Amino acid sequence: MATRRTSTVIPLHEHPDVETRSTDEHHQSLRLWLRLLACTNLIESRIRRRLQAEFKTTLPRFDLMAQLERAPDGLKMGDLSRRMMVTGANITGIANLLEREGLISRQADAVDRRAYWVKLTREGRRSFEKMAVVHERWVIELFEGLSDEDKHELAHHLGQLKAHILTGSARLRR
Amino acid sequence: MATRRTSTVIPLHEHPDVETRSTDEHHQSLRLWLRLLACTNLIESRIRRRLQAEFKTTLPRFDLMAQLERAPDGLKMGDLSRRMMVTGANITGIANLLEREGLISRQADAVDRRAYWVKLTREGRRSFEKMAVVHERWVIELFEGLSDEDKHELAHHLGQLKAHILTGSARLRR
């Protein structure tokens, strides 16, 4: 979402009337979907803002480094792209910049010369780990309105939701 | 998210190993956040795909019309922009196209001549309502892995999460 609005006004998902489309005549599932989307937007926007303020970095950059951190041997560009949690990012553009800054390295695949492997450099790993510790603290703070029991239930229901969509009827997989 | 990747491969949030960044040493809240994000990405991608396949339209277009449908007197462009649930969309570009297609109308504000009001035309309302019925059915299907009781609990916990972030300590509002 590199093109996310940069308006200075408070975006709706931070307004009290965030679920505008949601009225009584709407079905429970539709209201639930809008609430899920509103929560995700809200948390994402807080994390973006703080990454910018404290590390002068963006969420797609952070996400890309996070994916590489999980893969010590590196990833092919295509796999990296599929693993990104932030949608809409220009992966190649970000990778070019990170390489120029010495945070990732790139290497042609031994077999398929058109394919590239990318991995974090030692400097990149150090840089990511510093951010990751702080990022995790933010996430903990954002979720601290829920008890451990609440979080457990929420994770369980989201797991059910995901499993149903991924393994459900052919209709759902369209 | 007008720039969302258009790769033909299955994006990670539809993979079984979707929460790659999530390992045991990660805190419960971080795992929960990644799961929340994965669910949102998964549902969004299904809805995008179906809007394209069945109505040859995009999620930002649908979202823009949905916001106007909730505002029979129309909205100022700035308010419309704040109400959008889909982030990263080029609101002005979409509004221009919808106006050209006769689905929305635009009018200068009587007081602030630089401000514009947009509203759905009768044709636009008809077009949106047709899509909205089908869209709601998709959402119902996507959530049908949860019982009414599960949905109620999920909505409750997401409400707690949102309320905590919106009304929580100053630290959270940063």
mmCIF file of C-alpha atoms in Angstrom:
data_model
loop_
_atom_site.group_PDB
_atom_site.id
_atom_site.type_symbol
_atom_site.label_atom_id
_atom_site.label_comp_id
_atom_site.label_asym_id
_atom_site.label_seq_id
_atom_site.Cartn_x
_atom_site.Cartn_y
_atom_site.Cartn_z
ATOM 1 C CA MET A 1 0.000 0.000 0.000
ATOM 2 C CA ALA A 2 2.745 2.368 -0.955
ATOM 3 C CA THR A 3 0.078 4.691 -2.306
ATOM 4 C CA ARG A 4 -1.854 4.970 0.962
ATOM 5 C CA ARG A 5 -3.388 8.397 1.326
ATOM 6 C CA THR A 6 -1.127 10.840 3.087
ATOM 7 C CA SER A 7 -3.934 13.219 4.004
ATOM 8 C CA THR A 8 -3.389 15.090 7.261
ATOM 9 C CA VAL A 9 -6.975 14.646 8.407
ATOM 10 C CA ILE A 10 -7.873 11.739 10.666
ATOM 11 C CA PRO A 11 -8.870 8.806 8.462
ATOM 12 C CA LEU A 12 -12.320 7.390 9.076
ATOM 13 C CA HIS A 13 -11.077 4.157 10.528
ATOM 14 C CA GLU A 14 -9.908 6.240 13.476
ATOM 15 C CA HIS A 15 -13.265 7.994 13.818
ATOM 16 C CA PRO A 16 -15.863 6.873 16.323
ATOM 17 C CA ASP A 17 -18.335 6.382 13.430
ATOM 18 C CA VAL A 18 -15.887 4.118 11.652
ATOM 19 C CA GLU A 19 -18.341 1.503 10.493
ATOM 20 C CA THR A 20 -20.472 3.927 8.487
ATOM 21 C CA ARG A 21 -21.695 1.372 6.040
ATOM 22 C CA SER A 22 -22.973 -0.677 8.921
ATOM 23 C CA THR A 23 -26.655 -0.178 9.721
ATOM 24 C CA ASP A 24 -29.236 -2.308 11.458
ATOM 25 C CA GLU A 25 -30.641 -3.758 8.299
ATOM 26 C CA HIS A 26 -27.209 -5.114 7.434
ATOM 27 C CA HIS A 27 -26.475 -8.725 8.086
ATOM 28 C CA GLN A 28 -24.371 -9.696 11.088
ATOM 29 C CA SER A 29 -21.592 -11.003 8.834
ATOM 30 C CA LEU A 30 -21.343 -7.778 6.885
ATOM 31 C CA ARG A 31 -21.081 -5.751 10.083
ATOM 32 C CA LEU A 32 -18.464 -8.177 11.336
ATOM 33 C CA TRP A 33 -16.449 -7.875 8.123
ATOM 34 C CA LEU A 34 -16.505 -4.075 8.302
ATOM 35 C CA ARG A 35 -15.380 -4.213 11.915
ATOM 36 C CA LEU A 36 -12.561 -6.622 11.058
ATOM 37 C CA LEU A 37 -11.435 -4.324 8.253
ATOM 38 C CA ALA A 38 -11.678 -1.261 10.496
ATOM 39 C CA CYS A 39 -9.529 -2.918 13.192
ATOM 40 C CA THR A 40 -6.891 -3.952 10.666
ATOM 41 C CA ASN A 41 -6.812 -0.468 9.110
ATOM 42 C CA LEU A 42 -6.568 1.126 12.532
ATOM 43 C CA ILE A 43 -3.672 -1.024 13.725
ATOM 44 C CA GLU A 44 -1.868 -0.771 10.386
ATOM 45 C CA SER A 45 -2.092 3.005 10.398
ATOM 46 C CA ARG A 46 -0.681 3.208 13.956
ATOM 47 C CA ILE A 47 2.199 0.940 13.032
ATOM 48 C CA ARG A 48 2.937 2.865 9.821
ATOM 49 C CA ARG A 49 2.970 6.145 11.688
ATOM 50 C CA ARG A 50 5.308 4.867 14.378
ATOM 51 C CA LEU A 51 7.689 3.149 11.947
ATOM 52 C CA GLN A 52 7.947 6.485 10.168
ATOM 53 C CA ALA A 53 8.354 8.532 13.333
ATOM 54 C CA GLU A 54 10.827 6.296 15.125
ATOM 55 C CA PHE A 55 12.737 4.562 12.348
ATOM 56 C CA LYS A 56 12.049 6.716 9.280
ATOM 57 C CA THR A 57 10.924 3.576 7.528
ATOM 58 C CA THR A 58 7.774 2.236 5.894
ATOM 59 C CA LEU A 59 5.608 -0.787 6.588
ATOM 60 C CA PRO A 60 6.409 -2.496 3.242
ATOM 61 C CA ARG A 61 10.146 -2.111 3.951
ATOM 62 C CA PHE A 62 9.693 -3.529 7.439
ATOM 63 C CA ASP A 63 7.526 -6.358 6.097
ATOM 64 C CA LEU A 64 10.087 -7.256 3.426
ATOM 65 C CA MET A 65 12.903 -7.406 5.969
ATOM 66 C CA ALA A 66 10.701 -9.433 8.331
ATOM 67 C CA GLN A 67 10.102 -12.038 5.645
ATOM 68 C CA LEU A 68 13.850 -12.296 4.977
ATOM 69 C CA GLU A 69 14.600 -12.545 8.678
ATOM 70 C CA ARG A 70 12.486 -15.730 8.769
ATOM 71 C CA ALA A 71 14.549 -17.208 5.909
ATOM 72 C CA PRO A 72 18.239 -17.338 6.882
ATOM 73 C CA ASP A 73 19.194 -18.813 3.477
ATOM 74 C CA GLY A 74 17.379 -16.070 1.628
ATOM 75 C CA LEU A 75 14.344 -16.186 -0.658
ATOM 76 C CA LYS A 76 13.740 -16.021 -4.376
ATOM 77 C CA MET A 77 12.144 -12.736 -5.319
ATOM 78 C CA GLY A 78 8.934 -14.521 -6.328
ATOM 79 C CA ASP A 79 8.652 -16.299 -2.971
ATOM 80 C CA LEU A 80 9.402 -13.090 -1.130
ATOM 81 C CA SER A 81 6.656 -11.351 -3.041
ATOM 82 C CA ARG A 82 4.135 -14.062 -2.128
ATOM 83 C CA ARG A 83 5.058 -13.908 1.540
ATOM 84 C CA MET A 84 4.548 -10.183 1.941
ATOM 85 C CA MET A 85 1.725 -9.381 4.361
ATOM 86 C CA VAL A 86 1.443 -5.779 3.191
ATOM 87 C CA THR A 87 -0.324 -5.657 -0.144
ATOM 88 C CA GLY A 88 0.347 -3.300 -3.030
ATOM 89 C CA ALA A 89 4.022 -2.730 -2.289
ATOM 90 C CA ASN A 90 6.540 -2.351 -5.111
ATOM 91 C CA ILE A 91 8.788 -5.216 -3.992
ATOM 92 C CA THR A 92 11.467 -4.723 -6.643
ATOM 93 C CA GLY A 93 11.735 -1.010 -5.897
ATOM 94 C CA ILE A 94 12.070 -1.632 -2.163
ATOM 95 C CA ALA A 95 14.619 -4.409 -2.699
ATOM 96 C CA ASN A 96 16.698 -2.127 -4.935
ATOM 97 C CA LEU A 97 16.805 0.542 -2.245
ATOM 98 C CA LEU A 98 17.606 -1.902 0.564
ATOM 99 C CA GLU A 99 20.416 -3.358 -1.508
ATOM 100 C CA ARG A 100 21.844 0.098 -2.180
ATOM 101 C CA GLU A 101 21.765 0.734 1.581
ATOM 102 C CA GLY A 102 23.657 -2.491 2.229
ATOM 103 C CA LEU A 103 20.764 -4.069 4.161
ATOM 104 C CA ILE A 104 20.101 -6.910 1.739
ATOM 105 C CA SER A 105 22.203 -8.711 -0.850
ATOM 106 C CA ARG A 106 21.096 -10.173 -4.132
ATOM 107 C CA GLN A 107 22.440 -13.131 -6.077
ATOM 108 C CA ALA A 108 21.432 -14.831 -9.337
ATOM 109 C CA ASP A 109 20.055 -18.363 -8.968
ATOM 110 C CA ALA A 110 22.601 -21.042 -9.962
ATOM 111 C CA VAL A 111 20.098 -22.872 -12.147
ATOM 112 C CA ASP A 112 17.611 -20.291 -13.333
ATOM 113 C CA ARG A 113 19.753 -17.282 -14.221
ATOM 114 C CA ARG A 114 16.715 -15.047 -14.550
ATOM 115 C CA ALA A 115 15.771 -15.684 -10.904
ATOM 116 C CA TYR A 116 17.331 -13.799 -7.989
ATOM 117 C CA TRP A 117 17.826 -14.717 -4.370
ATOM 118 C CA VAL A 118 17.748 -12.000 -1.768
ATOM 119 C CA LYS A 119 18.867 -12.211 1.841
ATOM 120 C CA LEU A 120 19.531 -9.901 4.748
ATOM 121 C CA THR A 121 23.130 -8.807 5.190
ATOM 122 C CA ARG A 122 24.555 -8.865 8.711
ATOM 123 C CA GLU A 123 23.915 -5.130 8.852
ATOM 124 C CA GLY A 124 20.341 -5.671 7.607
ATOM 125 C CA ARG A 125 19.676 -8.300 10.257
ATOM 126 C CA ARG A 126 20.986 -6.017 12.973
ATOM 127 C CA SER A 127 18.867 -3.145 11.703
ATOM 128 C CA PHE A 128 15.732 -5.308 11.480
ATOM 129 C CA GLU A 129 16.169 -6.842 14.916
ATOM 130 C CA LYS A 130 16.354 -3.420 16.526
ATOM 131 C CA MET A 131 13.061 -2.419 14.888
ATOM 132 C CA ALA A 132 11.394 -5.778 15.528
ATOM 133 C CA VAL A 133 11.782 -5.528 19.293
ATOM 134 C CA VAL A 134 10.134 -2.105 19.349
ATOM 135 C CA HIS A 135 7.478 -3.151 16.816
ATOM 136 C CA GLU A 136 6.509 -6.090 18.987
ATOM 137 C CA ARG A 137 6.139 -3.788 21.988
ATOM 138 C CA TRP A 138 3.764 -1.553 19.994
ATOM 139 C CA VAL A 139 1.670 -4.541 18.989
ATOM 140 C CA ILE A 140 1.514 -5.737 22.592
ATOM 141 C CA GLU A 141 0.336 -2.265 23.644
ATOM 142 C CA LEU A 142 -2.281 -2.090 20.886
ATOM 143 C CA PHE A 143 -3.762 -5.433 21.986
ATOM 144 C CA GLU A 144 -3.570 -4.894 25.712
ATOM 145 C CA GLY A 145 -7.283 -4.010 25.887
ATOM 146 C CA LEU A 146 -7.851 -7.755 25.666
ATOM 147 C CA SER A 147 -7.113 -10.266 28.413
ATOM 148 C CA ASP A 148 -5.047 -13.363 27.562
ATOM 149 C CA GLU A 149 -8.309 -15.309 27.556
ATOM 150 C CA ASP A 150 -9.894 -12.792 25.117
ATOM 151 C CA LYS A 151 -6.853 -12.991 22.851
ATOM 152 C CA HIS A 152 -7.035 -16.742 22.897
ATOM 153 C CA GLU A 153 -10.708 -16.664 21.871
ATOM 154 C CA LEU A 154 -10.098 -14.052 19.191
ATOM 155 C CA ALA A 155 -7.220 -16.085 17.729
ATOM 156 C CA HIS A 156 -9.404 -19.181 17.797
ATOM 157 C CA HIS A 157 -12.285 -17.544 15.926
ATOM 158 C CA LEU A 158 -9.983 -15.968 13.363
ATOM 159 C CA GLY A 159 -8.422 -19.388 12.867
ATOM 160 C CA GLN A 160 -11.868 -20.902 12.244
ATOM 161 C CA LEU A 161 -12.677 -18.105 9.808
ATOM 162 C CA LYS A 162 -9.468 -18.620 7.854
ATOM 163 C CA ALA A 163 -9.746 -22.408 7.812
ATOM 164 C CA HIS A 164 -13.301 -22.220 6.537
ATOM 165 C CA ILE A 165 -12.309 -19.944 3.673
ATOM 166 C CA LEU A 166 -9.167 -21.894 2.759
ATOM 167 C CA THR A 167 -10.621 -25.370 3.033
ATOM 168 C CA GLY A 168 -14.304 -24.609 2.482
ATOM 169 C CA SER A 169 -16.434 -25.373 -0.533
ATOM 170 C CA ALA A 170 -15.191 -24.690 -4.061
ATOM 171 C CA ARG A 171 -17.554 -21.716 -4.102
ATOM 172 C CA LEU A 172 -15.508 -20.047 -1.362
ATOM 173 C CA ARG A 173 -12.218 -20.623 -3.111
ATOM 174 C CA ARG A 174 -13.279 -18.663 -6.151
ATOM 175 C CA MET B 1 -4.787 -0.288 -2.800
ATOM 176 C CA ALA B 2 -5.030 0.454 -6.455
ATOM 177 C CA THR B 3 -1.468 -0.786 -6.776
ATOM 178 C CA ARG B 4 -2.084 -4.213 -5.248
ATOM 179 C CA ARG B 5 0.121 -6.815 -6.855
ATOM 180 C CA THR B 6 -1.468 -8.460 -9.832
ATOM 181 C CA SER B 7 0.810 -11.500 -9.739
ATOM 182 C CA THR B 8 -0.810 -14.682 -10.990
ATOM 183 C CA VAL B 9 0.667 -16.817 -8.225
ATOM 184 C CA ILE B 10 -1.325 -17.477 -5.078
ATOM 185 C CA PRO B 11 -0.483 -14.758 -2.551
ATOM 186 C CA LEU B 12 0.838 -15.935 0.782
ATOM 187 C CA HIS B 13 -2.222 -14.927 2.702
ATOM 188 C CA GLU B 14 -3.949 -17.766 0.868
ATOM 189 C CA HIS B 15 -1.211 -20.258 1.681
ATOM 190 C CA PRO B 16 -1.487 -22.691 4.555
ATOM 191 C CA ASP B 17 1.752 -21.278 5.968
ATOM 192 C CA VAL B 18 0.358 -17.796 5.905
ATOM 193 C CA GLU B 19 1.652 -16.636 9.246
ATOM 194 C CA THR B 20 5.301 -17.173 8.368
ATOM 195 C CA ARG B 21 6.591 -14.511 10.662
ATOM 196 C CA SER B 22 4.835 -16.212 13.513
ATOM 197 C CA THR B 23 7.020 -18.556 15.545
ATOM 198 C CA ASP B 24 6.810 -19.863 19.052
ATOM 199 C CA GLU B 25 9.121 -17.293 20.493
ATOM 200 C CA HIS B 26 6.780 -14.569 19.260
ATOM 201 C CA HIS B 27 4.412 -12.979 21.656
ATOM 202 C CA GLN B 28 0.736 -13.950 21.597
ATOM 203 C CA SER B 29 -0.262 -10.432 20.504
ATOM 204 C CA LEU B 30 2.086 -10.435 17.556
ATOM 205 C CA ARG B 31 0.759 -13.795 16.382
ATOM 206 C CA LEU B 32 -2.760 -12.485 16.827
ATOM 207 C CA TRP B 33 -1.999 -9.359 14.804
ATOM 208 C CA LEU B 34 -0.533 -11.417 11.948
ATOM 209 C CA ARG B 35 -3.580 -13.653 11.966
ATOM 210 C CA LEU B 36 -5.926 -10.655 11.928
ATOM 211 C CA LEU B 37 -4.010 -9.178 9.002
ATOM 212 C CA ALA B 38 -3.992 -12.523 7.170
ATOM 213 C CA CYS B 39 -7.782 -12.893 7.567
ATOM 214 C CA THR B 40 -8.404 -9.374 6.311
ATOM 215 C CA ASN B 41 -6.082 -9.871 3.320
ATOM 216 C CA LEU B 42 -7.713 -13.200 2.520
ATOM 217 C CA ILE B 43 -11.279 -11.866 2.569
ATOM 218 C CA GLU B 44 -10.305 -8.703 0.695
ATOM 219 C CA SER B 45 -8.633 -10.677 -2.048
ATOM 220 C CA ARG B 46 -11.690 -12.932 -2.473
ATOM 221 C CA ILE B 47 -13.999 -9.926 -2.697
ATOM 222 C CA ARG B 48 -11.715 -8.118 -5.162
ATOM 223 C CA ARG B 49 -11.570 -11.161 -7.380
ATOM 224 C CA ARG B 50 -15.328 -11.653 -7.391
ATOM 225 C CA LEU B 51 -16.115 -7.972 -7.961
ATOM 226 C CA GLN B 52 -13.833 -8.145 -10.968
ATOM 227 C CA ALA B 53 -15.231 -11.427 -12.280
ATOM 228 C CA GLU B 54 -18.910 -10.695 -11.783
ATOM 229 C CA PHE B 55 -19.180 -6.916 -12.111
ATOM 230 C CA LYS B 56 -15.947 -5.906 -13.852
ATOM 231 C CA THR B 57 -15.381 -3.461 -11.036
ATOM 232 C CA THR B 58 -12.798 -2.827 -8.334
ATOM 233 C CA LEU B 59 -13.004 -2.747 -4.556
ATOM 234 C CA PRO B 60 -12.163 0.996 -4.313
ATOM 235 C CA ARG B 61 -14.961 1.767 -6.792
ATOM 236 C CA PHE B 62 -17.389 -0.382 -4.830
ATOM 237 C CA ASP B 63 -16.261 1.179 -1.556
ATOM 238 C CA LEU B 64 -16.673 4.718 -2.904
ATOM 239 C CA MET B 65 -20.209 3.990 -4.089
ATOM 240 C CA ALA B 66 -21.017 2.281 -0.773
ATOM 241 C CA GLN B 67 -20.011 5.397 1.141
ATOM 242 C CA LEU B 68 -22.219 7.553 -1.091
ATOM 243 C CA GLU B 69 -25.123 5.149 -0.749
ATOM 244 C CA ARG B 70 -25.048 5.797 3.010
ATOM 245 C CA ALA B 71 -25.250 9.564 2.393
ATOM 246 C CA PRO B 72 -28.385 10.372 0.360
ATOM 247 C CA ASP B 73 -27.532 14.114 0.328
ATOM 248 C CA GLY B 74 -24.039 13.415 -0.947
ATOM 249 C CA LEU B 75 -20.634 14.000 0.625
ATOM 250 C CA LYS B 76 -17.880 16.535 0.251
ATOM 251 C CA MET B 77 -14.874 14.978 -1.448
ATOM 252 C CA GLY B 78 -12.826 15.340 1.742
ATOM 253 C CA ASP B 79 -15.433 13.516 3.846
ATOM 254 C CA LEU B 80 -15.772 10.830 1.232
ATOM 255 C CA SER B 81 -12.032 10.313 1.271
ATOM 256 C CA ARG B 82 -11.994 9.938 5.070
ATOM 257 C CA ARG B 83 -14.830 7.416 5.004
ATOM 258 C CA MET B 84 -13.230 5.059 2.522
ATOM 259 C CA MET B 85 -12.501 1.657 4.068
ATOM 260 C CA VAL B 86 -10.115 0.653 1.286
ATOM 261 C CA THR B 87 -6.822 2.438 1.721
ATOM 262 C CA GLY B 88 -4.527 3.759 -0.974
ATOM 263 C CA ALA B 89 -7.210 4.411 -3.569
ATOM 264 C CA ASN B 90 -7.009 7.403 -5.886
ATOM 265 C CA ILE B 91 -10.390 8.878 -4.902
ATOM 266 C CA THR B 92 -10.339 11.740 -7.381
ATOM 267 C CA GLY B 93 -9.473 9.447 -10.274
ATOM 268 C CA ILE B 94 -12.259 7.023 -9.384
ATOM 269 C CA ALA B 95 -14.779 9.837 -8.916
ATOM 270 C CA ASN B 96 -13.874 11.276 -12.331
ATOM 271 C CA LEU B 97 -14.520 7.934 -13.993
ATOM 272 C CA LEU B 98 -17.784 7.301 -12.145
ATOM 273 C CA GLU B 99 -18.989 10.775 -13.108
ATOM 274 C CA ARG B 100 -18.132 10.159 -16.751
ATOM 275 C CA GLU B 101 -20.143 6.922 -16.578
ATOM 276 C CA GLY B 102 -23.133 8.783 -15.162
ATOM 277 C CA LEU B 103 -23.018 6.904 -11.833
ATOM 278 C CA ILE B 104 -22.239 9.901 -9.638
ATOM 279 C CA SER B 105 -22.787 13.642 -9.992
ATOM 280 C CA ARG B 106 -20.601 16.443 -8.735
ATOM 281 C CA GLN B 107 -21.511 19.949 -7.621
ATOM 282 C CA ALA B 108 -19.481 22.859 -6.246
ATOM 283 C CA ASP B 109 -20.223 23.771 -2.615
ATOM 284 C CA ALA B 110 -22.407 26.893 -2.291
ATOM 285 C CA VAL B 111 -20.110 28.466 0.308
ATOM 286 C CA ASP B 112 -16.647 27.080 -0.343
ATOM 287 C CA ARG B 113 -16.326 27.173 -4.120
ATOM 288 C CA ARG B 114 -13.172 25.060 -4.013
ATOM 289 C CA ALA B 115 -15.068 22.188 -2.352
ATOM 290 C CA TYR B 116 -17.139 19.662 -4.281
ATOM 291 C CA TRP B 117 -20.092 17.533 -3.273
ATOM 292 C CA VAL B 118 -20.542 14.157 -4.875
ATOM 293 C CA LYS B 119 -23.614 11.958 -4.796
ATOM 294 C CA LEU B 120 -24.924 8.845 -6.494
ATOM 295 C CA THR B 121 -27.177 9.434 -9.489
ATOM 296 C CA ARG B 122 -30.354 7.351 -9.729
ATOM 297 C CA GLU B 123 -28.475 5.110 -12.162
ATOM 298 C CA GLY B 124 -25.522 4.894 -9.758
ATOM 299 C CA ARG B 125 -27.788 3.904 -6.889
ATOM 300 C CA ARG B 126 -29.415 1.226 -8.989
ATOM 301 C CA SER B 127 -26.040 -0.104 -10.093
ATOM 302 C CA PHE B 128 -24.673 -0.137 -6.525
ATOM 303 C CA GLU B 129 -27.730 -1.829 -5.047
ATOM 304 C CA LYS B 130 -27.448 -4.679 -7.507
ATOM 305 C CA MET B 131 -23.813 -5.256 -6.510
ATOM 306 C CA ALA B 132 -24.453 -4.768 -2.790
ATOM 307 C CA VAL B 133 -26.956 -7.626 -2.604
ATOM 308 C CA VAL B 134 -24.483 -10.038 -4.186
ATOM 309 C CA HIS B 135 -21.552 -8.654 -2.183
ATOM 310 C CA GLU B 136 -23.444 -9.254 1.059
ATOM 311 C CA ARG B 137 -24.127 -12.836 0.018
ATOM 312 C CA TRP B 138 -20.383 -13.372 -0.557
ATOM 313 C CA VAL B 139 -19.565 -11.996 2.863
ATOM 314 C CA ILE B 140 -22.185 -14.229 4.481
ATOM 315 C CA GLU B 141 -20.621 -17.232 2.725
ATOM 316 C CA LEU B 142 -17.092 -16.259 3.747
ATOM 317 C CA PHE B 143 -18.133 -16.042 7.408
ATOM 318 C CA GLU B 144 -20.344 -19.090 7.511
ATOM 319 C CA GLY B 145 -17.601 -21.179 9.150
ATOM 320 C CA LEU B 146 -18.600 -19.369 12.351
ATOM 321 C CA SER B 147 -21.825 -19.941 14.276
ATOM 322 C CA ASP B 148 -23.947 -16.908 15.228
ATOM 323 C CA GLU B 149 -22.521 -17.247 18.723
ATOM 324 C CA ASP B 150 -18.923 -17.288 17.378
ATOM 325 C CA LYS B 151 -19.645 -14.210 15.273
ATOM 326 C CA HIS B 152 -21.084 -12.452 18.263
ATOM 327 C CA GLU B 153 -17.946 -13.196 20.313
ATOM 328 C CA LEU B 154 -15.634 -12.208 17.471
ATOM 329 C CA ALA B 155 -17.487 -8.901 17.008
ATOM 330 C CA HIS B 156 -17.323 -8.310 20.743
ATOM 331 C CA HIS B 157 -13.567 -8.852 20.967
ATOM 332 C CA LEU B 158 -12.873 -6.732 17.884
ATOM 333 C CA GLY B 159 -15.026 -4.015 19.464
ATOM 334 C CA GLN B 160 -12.931 -4.195 22.643
ATOM 335 C CA LEU B 161 -9.746 -4.048 20.599
ATOM 336 C CA LYS B 162 -10.897 -0.974 18.677
ATOM 337 C CA ALA B 163 -12.230 0.809 21.743
ATOM 338 C CA HIS B 164 -8.967 0.262 23.585
ATOM 339 C CA ILE B 165 -6.924 1.723 20.748
ATOM 340 C CA LEU B 166 -9.268 4.670 20.150
ATOM 341 C CA THR B 167 -9.855 5.608 23.763
ATOM 342 C CA GLY B 168 -6.735 4.150 25.345
ATOM 343 C CA SER B 169 -3.748 5.947 26.750
ATOM 344 C CA ALA B 170 -2.096 8.818 24.874
ATOM 345 C CA ARG B 171 0.724 6.402 24.056
ATOM 346 C CA LEU B 172 -1.675 4.322 21.955
ATOM 347 C CA ARG B 173 -3.041 7.288 20.066
ATOM 348 C CA ARG B 174 0.339 8.187 18.700
#
